[in-house]
Amino acid sequence: MDAARIYSVGDARRRAARAVPRALFDYIDGGAEDEVTLHGNTRAFREATFRPRLAAETGEPLVSTSLLGTPLSMPILLAPCGLVRFMHPEGAPAVARAAAAMGTISVLSTVAGSSLEEFAASATGPKWFQLYSPGGRDQTEELVAQAQHAGYTGLVITLDTPALGHRERDVRHGVTQPFRFTPVSAARLASQVALRPRWLAGMARAEIRARTGSTDAHHAPGGIAGVDPAVEAPTARLVAMGASPFSWDDVRAIRTQWTGPLAVKGVLSPDDACRAVEAGCDVVIVSNHGGRQLDGAPPTLRVLPGIVDALGGSAAVVLDSGVRRGSDVVKALAAGADAVMIGRAYLYGLAACGEAGVQRVLEILRTEMVRTLSLLGCPSVSDLDRTWLEPPGSI
Ligand SMILES: Cc1cc2nc3c(=O)[nH]c(=O)nc-3n(C[C@H](O)[C@H](O)[C@H](O)COP(=O)(O)O)c2cc1C
């Protein structure tokens, strides 16, 4: 599919739905339980409104910025996402390459299904690693050391996953986490896969390449019978994570080991934001996991201003969950975020057409940001504050 024919994130979503098996699309697209938080995130962005300034003569507005000293061509990072490997034959490395080409940071998930080294080799730009608990202090120390050794500069600790959210679309497809093949799930998935022969052929070619030429961790021998090792490694990690979720003491311990920027992801209250800073974090990621964990969690845009005020500049603030337009990015920045992360927006692009699709989504969001700033009369993302929202300070 030609990425140039994608004109919005909504387009990318529609194309993704046609490119991958239904269960995989629903894994990307869905949220927990009644999906109240999933929809609340996007509604909060839609309901926030701007106060433009007329005849401001801005020229071409600037969207470049920096985060903790790292220059970014735009204030949009690529969020860590699990099982990226299955969304397109090019897998997680395609995400790393697209982020590097577009001048931004990509964050590899612990459960992406690609090894730290494979992703790092493709990420010529700055790369961060996202950490779920691998099961205990020793294992955490080992994984953090592996990330540092592989050249990751930032570490994101996700704290909003002490248990997995109940994603009912997945359950209906027979795809439960941790993943297990059952006769029912196998039959359901087989019929969906049969409708997507191009995806199947691409994945088969990628699998043959990986098995013949790779020493990735997820291709290590000796696994669960009948389960693709690339599924098994994330699965094993999800089991470990549930058995021993991180505590604030763990965050403090990781801080003593990790020398680069440290972020906590999943913050939804000023109290937890301040705890993260006390534990030594440099970045607070305001996130409800895109509505995939606690259904009933508040939209992130709504809680952002209180968190920014409580932190008073003591940490950088990144927001995710619900960003689908460049104007959403502008709203988040006006409400006090230093940058945003996107999850589904780039996954739709990836599922639709690989690296080119991820790049295309980033280009679209960048263009939309520039246009929004022009229409607002705002010369640069660095000029955004709550006076650009209507009523001023509202969210
Ligand atoms: C398919 C999918 C898988 C995800 N896997 C992870 C993960 O492994 N680790 C993590 O911290 N967050 C994960 N997330 C959450 C994202 O990092 C991010 O918080 C979320 O996607 C933001 O919401 P948005 O999709 O509305 O942009 C995942 C999100 C999606 C959509």
Short mmCIF file of C-alpha atoms and ligand atoms in Angstrom, two decimals:
data_model
loop_
_atom_site.label_atom_id
_atom_site.label_comp_id
_atom_site.label_asym_id
_atom_site.label_seq_id
_atom_site.Cartn_x
_atom_site.Cartn_y
_atom_site.Cartn_z
CA MET A 1 0.00 0.00 0.00
CA ASP A 2 1.22 3.47 -0.88
CA ALA A 3 1.76 5.51 2.31
CA ALA A 4 1.30 8.76 0.37
CA ARG A 5 -2.39 7.92 0.09
CA ILE A 6 -2.81 8.19 3.87
CA TYR A 7 -4.02 11.72 4.73
CA SER A 8 -4.83 11.44 8.43
CA VAL A 9 -4.40 9.11 11.37
CA GLY A 10 -8.03 8.11 10.78
CA ASP A 11 -7.07 7.03 7.25
CA ALA A 12 -4.16 5.01 8.63
CA ARG A 13 -6.57 3.31 11.05
CA ARG A 14 -8.93 2.33 8.24
CA ARG A 15 -6.06 1.00 6.12
CA ALA A 16 -4.68 -0.95 9.10
CA ALA A 17 -8.05 -2.62 9.57
CA ARG A 18 -7.81 -3.90 5.99
CA ALA A 19 -4.16 -4.98 6.22
CA VAL A 20 -3.96 -7.24 9.28
CA PRO A 21 -6.12 -10.02 10.74
CA ARG A 22 -9.08 -8.73 12.72
CA ALA A 23 -7.75 -10.00 16.07
CA LEU A 24 -4.51 -8.10 15.55
CA PHE A 25 -6.32 -4.91 14.57
CA ASP A 26 -8.51 -5.20 17.66
CA TYR A 27 -5.42 -5.80 19.82
CA ILE A 28 -4.09 -2.44 18.57
CA ASP A 29 -7.36 -0.56 18.52
CA GLY A 30 -9.15 -1.83 21.59
CA GLY A 31 -9.22 -0.83 25.23
CA ALA A 32 -10.19 -2.28 28.58
CA GLU A 33 -13.74 -3.36 29.46
CA ASP A 34 -16.31 -0.80 28.22
CA GLU A 35 -13.57 1.33 26.62
CA VAL A 36 -14.80 4.36 28.57
CA THR A 37 -11.27 5.63 29.15
CA LEU A 38 -10.22 4.83 25.56
CA HIS A 39 -12.99 7.07 24.20
CA GLY A 40 -12.67 9.59 27.05
CA ASN A 41 -9.09 10.29 25.95
CA THR A 42 -10.02 11.31 22.42
CA ARG A 43 -13.17 13.12 23.60
CA ALA A 44 -11.12 15.27 26.00
CA PHE A 45 -8.98 16.41 23.05
CA ARG A 46 -12.02 17.08 20.88
CA GLU A 47 -13.70 19.12 23.61
CA ALA A 48 -10.67 21.34 24.36
CA THR A 49 -10.82 24.55 22.32
CA PHE A 50 -8.35 27.24 21.27
CA ARG A 51 -8.17 31.03 21.63
CA PRO A 52 -6.47 32.21 18.41
CA ARG A 53 -4.70 35.57 18.03
CA LEU A 54 -5.38 37.44 14.79
CA ALA A 55 -2.88 38.96 12.34
CA ALA A 56 0.05 37.64 14.37
CA GLU A 57 2.48 37.37 11.41
CA THR A 58 4.13 34.20 12.66
CA GLY A 59 5.90 33.06 9.49
CA GLU A 60 6.40 29.28 9.41
CA PRO A 61 5.86 28.22 13.05
CA LEU A 62 8.61 26.19 14.71
CA VAL A 63 7.81 22.75 16.04
CA SER A 64 11.33 21.61 16.90
CA THR A 65 12.15 21.31 20.58
CA SER A 66 14.33 19.35 22.98
CA LEU A 67 13.67 16.95 25.80
CA LEU A 68 16.27 16.76 28.57
CA GLY A 69 18.87 18.05 26.15
CA THR A 70 17.95 15.70 23.31
CA PRO A 71 16.96 17.69 20.21
CA LEU A 72 13.66 16.62 18.65
CA SER A 73 12.37 17.70 15.25
CA MET A 74 8.90 17.72 16.81
CA PRO A 75 7.57 17.12 20.33
CA ILE A 76 6.23 13.66 19.51
CA LEU A 77 7.82 10.43 20.76
CA LEU A 78 6.84 6.91 19.76
CA ALA A 79 5.39 5.10 22.77
CA PRO A 80 6.43 1.58 23.77
CA CYS A 81 4.03 -1.01 22.37
CA GLY A 82 3.88 -4.76 22.79
CA LEU A 83 3.88 -7.32 19.96
CA VAL A 84 4.90 -4.68 17.40
CA ARG A 85 6.70 -7.49 15.66
CA PHE A 86 3.42 -8.91 14.38
CA MET A 87 1.92 -5.70 13.06
CA HIS A 88 4.05 -5.72 9.93
CA PRO A 89 6.79 -8.01 8.59
CA GLU A 90 9.29 -5.14 9.06
CA GLY A 91 8.48 -5.26 12.81
CA ALA A 92 9.96 -3.10 15.57
CA PRO A 93 13.10 -2.13 13.59
CA ALA A 94 10.81 -0.30 11.13
CA VAL A 95 9.59 1.84 14.02
CA ALA A 96 13.15 2.59 15.10
CA ARG A 97 14.15 3.57 11.55
CA ALA A 98 11.09 5.78 11.02
CA ALA A 99 11.69 7.59 14.32
CA ALA A 100 15.35 8.17 13.42
CA ALA A 101 14.42 9.44 9.94
CA MET A 102 11.91 11.86 11.44
CA GLY A 103 14.26 13.09 14.17
CA THR A 104 12.53 11.77 17.23
CA ILE A 105 12.82 9.18 20.01
CA SER A 106 11.33 5.69 19.83
CA VAL A 107 10.76 3.63 22.95
CA LEU A 108 11.11 -0.16 22.73
CA SER A 109 8.67 -2.13 24.88
CA THR A 110 9.87 -5.00 27.08
CA VAL A 111 7.27 -7.09 25.26
CA ALA A 112 7.69 -5.76 21.71
CA GLY A 113 8.79 -9.20 20.53
CA SER A 114 12.11 -7.84 19.23
CA SER A 115 15.38 -8.05 21.08
CA LEU A 116 17.01 -4.96 22.58
CA GLU A 117 19.93 -5.42 20.22
CA GLU A 118 17.85 -5.87 17.04
CA PHE A 119 15.94 -2.64 17.74
CA ALA A 120 19.10 -0.76 18.75
CA ALA A 121 20.83 -1.72 15.50
CA SER A 122 18.04 -0.02 13.52
CA ALA A 123 17.66 3.02 15.76
CA THR A 124 20.31 5.42 14.53
CA GLY A 125 18.60 8.20 16.51
CA PRO A 126 18.06 8.35 20.27
CA LYS A 127 16.33 5.28 21.68
CA TRP A 128 14.74 4.56 25.01
CA PHE A 129 13.76 1.26 26.60
CA GLN A 130 10.55 0.59 28.49
CA LEU A 131 10.75 -1.69 31.47
CA TYR A 132 8.16 -4.03 32.90
CA SER A 133 9.18 -6.02 35.94
CA PRO A 134 11.05 -9.08 34.69
CA GLY A 135 10.23 -10.85 37.96
CA GLY A 136 12.70 -9.77 40.65
CA ARG A 137 15.54 -7.41 41.60
CA ASP A 138 18.30 -9.53 40.03
CA GLN A 139 16.45 -9.94 36.76
CA THR A 140 15.69 -6.20 36.71
CA GLU A 141 19.34 -5.36 37.27
CA GLU A 142 20.32 -7.69 34.44
CA LEU A 143 17.77 -6.23 31.99
CA VAL A 144 18.68 -2.64 32.86
CA ALA A 145 22.37 -3.45 32.35
CA GLN A 146 21.52 -5.05 28.99
CA ALA A 147 19.66 -1.88 27.92
CA GLN A 148 22.55 0.33 28.98
CA HIS A 149 25.03 -1.89 27.17
CA ALA A 150 22.91 -1.86 23.99
CA GLY A 151 23.09 1.95 23.87
CA TYR A 152 19.65 3.00 25.12
CA THR A 153 19.84 6.47 26.61
CA GLY A 154 16.49 6.73 28.39
CA LEU A 155 14.61 4.24 30.56
CA VAL A 156 10.83 4.24 31.03
CA ILE A 157 9.40 2.30 33.97
CA THR A 158 5.73 1.48 33.41
CA LEU A 159 3.88 1.35 36.72
CA ASP A 160 0.24 1.14 35.63
CA THR A 161 0.29 -2.59 34.96
CA PRO A 162 0.20 -4.43 38.33
CA ALA A 163 -2.38 -6.61 36.55
CA LEU A 164 -3.37 -6.68 32.89
CA GLY A 165 -6.44 -4.70 31.88
CA HIS A 166 -9.33 -6.86 30.64
CA ARG A 167 -9.45 -6.20 26.90
CA GLU A 168 -12.65 -7.88 25.92
CA ARG A 169 -12.12 -7.61 22.16
CA ASP A 170 -9.03 -9.80 22.62
CA VAL A 171 -10.91 -12.26 24.81
CA ARG A 172 -13.68 -12.57 22.22
CA HIS A 173 -11.08 -13.44 19.57
CA GLY A 174 -9.73 -16.10 21.94
CA VAL A 175 -6.51 -14.11 22.33
CA THR A 176 -5.78 -13.92 26.03
CA GLN A 177 -2.70 -12.57 27.75
CA PRO A 178 -0.42 -14.33 28.46
CA PHE A 179 -0.98 -15.85 25.04
CA ARG A 180 -1.87 -19.53 24.76
CA PHE A 181 -2.93 -21.40 21.63
CA THR A 182 -6.13 -23.36 22.26
CA PRO A 183 -8.10 -25.25 19.62
CA VAL A 184 -10.73 -22.48 19.72
CA SER A 185 -8.28 -19.58 19.42
CA ALA A 186 -6.32 -21.40 16.70
CA ALA A 187 -9.47 -21.99 14.62
CA ARG A 188 -10.67 -18.40 15.00
CA LEU A 189 -7.28 -16.93 14.18
CA ALA A 190 -6.76 -19.25 11.22
CA SER A 191 -9.98 -18.07 9.57
CA GLN A 192 -9.00 -14.40 10.08
CA VAL A 193 -5.47 -14.97 8.81
CA ALA A 194 -6.84 -16.68 5.70
CA LEU A 195 -8.52 -13.37 4.81
CA ARG A 196 -5.18 -11.53 4.96
CA PRO A 197 -2.89 -13.60 2.70
CA ARG A 198 -0.46 -10.70 2.07
CA TRP A 199 0.09 -10.21 5.80
CA LEU A 200 0.57 -13.98 6.21
CA ALA A 201 3.07 -14.20 3.35
CA GLY A 202 5.03 -11.22 4.70
CA MET A 203 5.15 -12.65 8.20
CA ALA A 204 6.21 -16.05 6.89
CA ARG A 205 9.09 -14.49 4.91
CA ALA A 206 10.16 -12.43 7.95
CA GLU A 207 10.05 -15.52 10.15
CA ILE A 208 12.21 -17.53 7.75
CA ARG A 209 14.74 -14.67 7.61
CA ALA A 210 14.78 -14.40 11.39
CA ARG A 211 15.17 -18.13 11.99
CA THR A 212 17.97 -18.52 9.51
CA GLY A 213 19.92 -15.38 10.25
CA SER A 214 19.17 -14.21 13.78
CA THR A 215 20.39 -14.87 17.29
CA ASP A 216 17.66 -12.74 18.88
CA ALA A 217 16.67 -13.50 22.44
CA HIS A 218 13.14 -14.33 21.33
CA HIS A 219 14.43 -17.06 19.07
CA ALA A 220 16.17 -18.86 21.86
CA PRO A 221 15.38 -22.60 21.81
CA GLY A 222 13.39 -24.53 24.37
CA GLY A 223 9.97 -22.97 24.67
CA ILE A 224 6.28 -23.58 25.06
CA ALA A 225 5.31 -26.27 22.54
CA GLY A 226 3.31 -24.91 19.64
CA VAL A 227 3.90 -21.26 20.46
CA ASP A 228 6.01 -19.02 18.25
CA PRO A 229 9.06 -18.00 20.33
CA ALA A 230 8.41 -14.38 19.37
CA VAL A 231 5.09 -14.66 21.19
CA GLU A 232 6.53 -16.75 23.95
CA ALA A 233 9.21 -14.28 25.08
CA PRO A 234 6.74 -11.42 25.64
CA THR A 235 4.34 -13.91 27.19
CA ALA A 236 6.92 -15.10 29.68
CA ARG A 237 7.69 -11.49 30.51
CA LEU A 238 4.02 -10.69 31.10
CA VAL A 239 3.77 -13.63 33.49
CA ALA A 240 6.86 -12.41 35.36
CA MET A 241 5.51 -8.86 35.47
CA GLY A 242 2.23 -9.94 37.04
CA ALA A 243 4.05 -12.06 39.61
CA SER A 244 6.21 -9.22 40.86
CA PRO A 245 5.08 -5.69 39.89
CA PHE A 246 7.40 -2.76 40.58
CA SER A 247 7.23 -0.72 43.80
CA TRP A 248 8.60 2.79 44.44
CA ASP A 249 11.55 1.08 46.17
CA ASP A 250 12.28 -0.69 42.89
CA VAL A 251 12.18 2.68 41.08
CA ARG A 252 14.71 4.07 43.58
CA ALA A 253 16.92 1.00 43.12
CA ILE A 254 16.80 1.34 39.33
CA ARG A 255 17.70 5.04 39.70
CA THR A 256 20.97 4.10 41.40
CA GLN A 257 21.87 1.86 38.44
CA TRP A 258 20.58 3.86 35.45
CA THR A 259 22.71 6.85 34.53
CA GLY A 260 20.52 8.40 31.81
CA PRO A 261 17.09 10.03 31.86
CA LEU A 262 14.61 7.98 33.90
CA ALA A 263 10.85 8.18 33.38
CA VAL A 264 7.85 6.73 35.17
CA LYS A 265 4.89 5.99 32.90
CA GLY A 266 1.27 5.78 34.00
CA VAL A 267 1.07 8.83 36.26
CA LEU A 268 -2.45 10.24 36.68
CA SER A 269 -2.25 12.29 39.88
CA PRO A 270 -0.08 15.09 41.30
CA ASP A 271 0.77 12.84 44.30
CA ASP A 272 2.25 10.09 42.14
CA ALA A 273 4.04 12.66 39.98
CA CYS A 274 5.76 14.05 43.08
CA ARG A 275 6.59 10.51 44.26
CA ALA A 276 8.26 9.85 40.92
CA VAL A 277 10.44 12.94 41.30
CA GLU A 278 11.28 11.99 44.91
CA ALA A 279 12.35 8.59 43.57
CA GLY A 280 14.78 10.34 41.24
CA CYS A 281 12.88 10.42 37.94
CA ASP A 282 13.60 13.11 35.37
CA VAL A 283 10.45 12.54 33.32
CA VAL A 284 6.86 11.99 34.36
CA ILE A 285 4.73 10.34 31.70
CA VAL A 286 1.07 11.19 32.19
CA SER A 287 -0.64 8.15 30.71
CA ASN A 288 -3.59 5.82 31.19
CA HIS A 289 -2.01 3.31 28.81
CA GLY A 290 -4.32 4.50 26.05
CA GLY A 291 -7.35 3.21 27.98
CA ARG A 292 -6.02 -0.35 27.98
CA GLN A 293 -5.59 -0.79 31.71
CA LEU A 294 -7.96 0.74 34.32
CA ASP A 295 -11.25 1.51 32.61
CA GLY A 296 -12.56 4.55 34.44
CA ALA A 297 -9.12 6.19 34.64
CA PRO A 298 -9.41 9.89 33.76
CA PRO A 299 -8.49 11.30 30.34
CA THR A 300 -4.85 12.36 30.55
CA LEU A 301 -5.46 15.82 29.10
CA ARG A 302 -7.79 16.55 32.01
CA VAL A 303 -5.33 15.65 34.78
CA LEU A 304 -2.29 17.16 33.04
CA PRO A 305 -2.53 20.78 34.31
CA GLY A 306 -2.74 19.72 37.97
CA ILE A 307 0.31 17.49 37.55
CA VAL A 308 2.31 20.19 35.75
CA ASP A 309 1.47 22.69 38.52
CA ALA A 310 2.41 20.24 41.29
CA LEU A 311 5.76 19.48 39.68
CA GLY A 312 6.61 23.14 39.14
CA GLY A 313 9.32 22.31 36.59
CA SER A 314 11.07 19.66 38.74
CA ALA A 315 10.65 17.08 35.95
CA ALA A 316 9.84 17.04 32.25
CA VAL A 317 6.24 16.08 31.55
CA VAL A 318 5.24 13.87 28.63
CA LEU A 319 1.58 13.06 27.94
CA ASP A 320 0.12 10.16 26.02
CA SER A 321 -3.29 8.54 25.44
CA GLY A 322 -5.64 9.81 22.75
CA VAL A 323 -3.35 11.86 20.50
CA ARG A 324 -4.65 11.51 16.93
CA ARG A 325 -4.10 15.00 15.44
CA GLY A 326 -1.40 17.66 15.36
CA SER A 327 -3.93 19.95 17.05
CA ASP A 328 -4.09 17.43 19.94
CA VAL A 329 -0.33 17.82 20.36
CA VAL A 330 -0.73 21.60 20.42
CA LYS A 331 -3.50 21.33 23.05
CA ALA A 332 -1.35 19.07 25.26
CA LEU A 333 1.59 21.46 25.00
CA ALA A 334 -0.64 24.46 25.75
CA ALA A 335 -1.89 22.61 28.84
CA GLY A 336 1.71 22.20 30.04
CA ALA A 337 3.25 19.06 28.51
CA ASP A 338 6.81 19.25 27.19
CA ALA A 339 6.07 16.57 24.61
CA VAL A 340 3.59 13.82 23.81
CA MET A 341 3.90 10.16 22.92
CA ILE A 342 1.74 8.43 20.36
CA GLY A 343 0.83 4.75 20.47
CA ARG A 344 -2.02 3.68 18.21
CA ALA A 345 -1.45 6.54 15.76
CA TYR A 346 1.88 5.09 14.63
CA LEU A 347 0.78 1.47 15.04
CA TYR A 348 -1.99 2.08 12.49
CA GLY A 349 0.65 3.44 10.09
CA LEU A 350 2.92 0.46 10.77
CA ALA A 351 0.15 -2.09 10.26
CA ALA A 352 -0.96 -0.33 7.06
CA CYS A 353 2.44 -0.09 5.38
CA GLY A 354 5.44 -0.62 7.65
CA GLU A 355 8.21 1.95 8.09
CA ALA A 356 6.74 4.23 5.40
CA GLY A 357 3.44 4.21 7.25
CA VAL A 358 5.02 5.22 10.57
CA GLN A 359 6.92 8.01 8.82
CA ARG A 360 3.79 9.15 7.04
CA VAL A 361 1.86 9.41 10.32
CA LEU A 362 4.67 11.48 11.84
CA GLU A 363 4.75 13.73 8.75
CA ILE A 364 0.98 14.22 8.94
CA LEU A 365 1.07 15.10 12.64
CA ARG A 366 3.96 17.50 12.05
CA THR A 367 2.15 19.24 9.18
CA GLU A 368 -1.03 19.45 11.25
CA MET A 369 0.91 20.99 14.13
CA VAL A 370 2.47 23.64 11.90
CA ARG A 371 -0.91 24.48 10.37
CA THR A 372 -2.60 24.65 13.79
CA LEU A 373 0.08 27.01 15.11
CA SER A 374 -0.27 29.22 12.00
CA LEU A 375 -4.03 29.39 12.43
CA LEU A 376 -3.59 30.16 16.13
CA GLY A 377 -1.09 32.93 15.43
CA CYS A 378 1.54 31.19 17.57
CA PRO A 379 5.13 31.35 16.26
CA SER A 380 6.57 28.33 18.06
CA VAL A 381 5.72 25.38 20.30
CA SER A 382 7.87 27.06 22.93
CA ASP A 383 5.33 29.94 23.07
CA LEU A 384 2.42 27.68 23.95
CA ASP A 385 0.80 28.06 27.34
CA ARG A 386 -2.72 27.98 28.77
CA THR A 387 -3.59 31.42 27.38
CA TRP A 388 -3.98 29.70 23.99
CA LEU A 389 -6.92 27.69 25.29
CA GLU A 390 -10.50 28.98 25.39
CA PRO A 391 -11.50 29.83 28.02
CA PRO A 392 -7.88 30.59 29.03
CA GLY A 393 -6.58 27.88 31.34
CA SER A 394 -9.50 25.56 30.55
CA ILE A 395 -9.20 21.90 29.77
C1 LIG B 1 -1.07 -2.33 21.00
C2 LIG B 1 -0.50 -1.58 22.17
C3 LIG B 1 0.48 -2.19 22.96
C4 LIG B 1 1.01 -1.51 24.05
N1 LIG B 1 2.01 -2.08 24.77
C5 LIG B 1 2.62 -1.37 25.76
C6 LIG B 1 3.76 -1.88 26.42
O1 LIG B 1 4.25 -2.96 26.11
N2 LIG B 1 4.31 -1.13 27.40
C7 LIG B 1 3.80 0.09 27.78
O2 LIG B 1 4.34 0.73 28.68
N3 LIG B 1 2.73 0.60 27.14
C8 LIG B 1 2.14 -0.07 26.14
N4 LIG B 1 1.09 0.46 25.46
C9 LIG B 1 0.62 1.80 25.81
C10 LIG B 1 1.37 2.85 24.99
O3 LIG B 1 2.72 2.94 25.40
C11 LIG B 1 0.73 4.24 25.19
O4 LIG B 1 0.66 4.54 26.56
C12 LIG B 1 -0.65 4.31 24.58
O5 LIG B 1 -0.70 3.64 23.34
C13 LIG B 1 -1.04 5.77 24.37
O6 LIG B 1 -2.34 5.88 23.90
P1 LIG B 1 -2.74 6.05 22.36
O7 LIG B 1 -2.63 4.68 21.77
O8 LIG B 1 -4.12 6.52 22.43
O9 LIG B 1 -1.78 7.02 21.74
C14 LIG B 1 0.53 -0.21 24.37
C15 LIG B 1 -0.43 0.39 23.57
C16 LIG B 1 -0.96 -0.28 22.47
C17 LIG B 1 -1.98 0.40 21.62
#
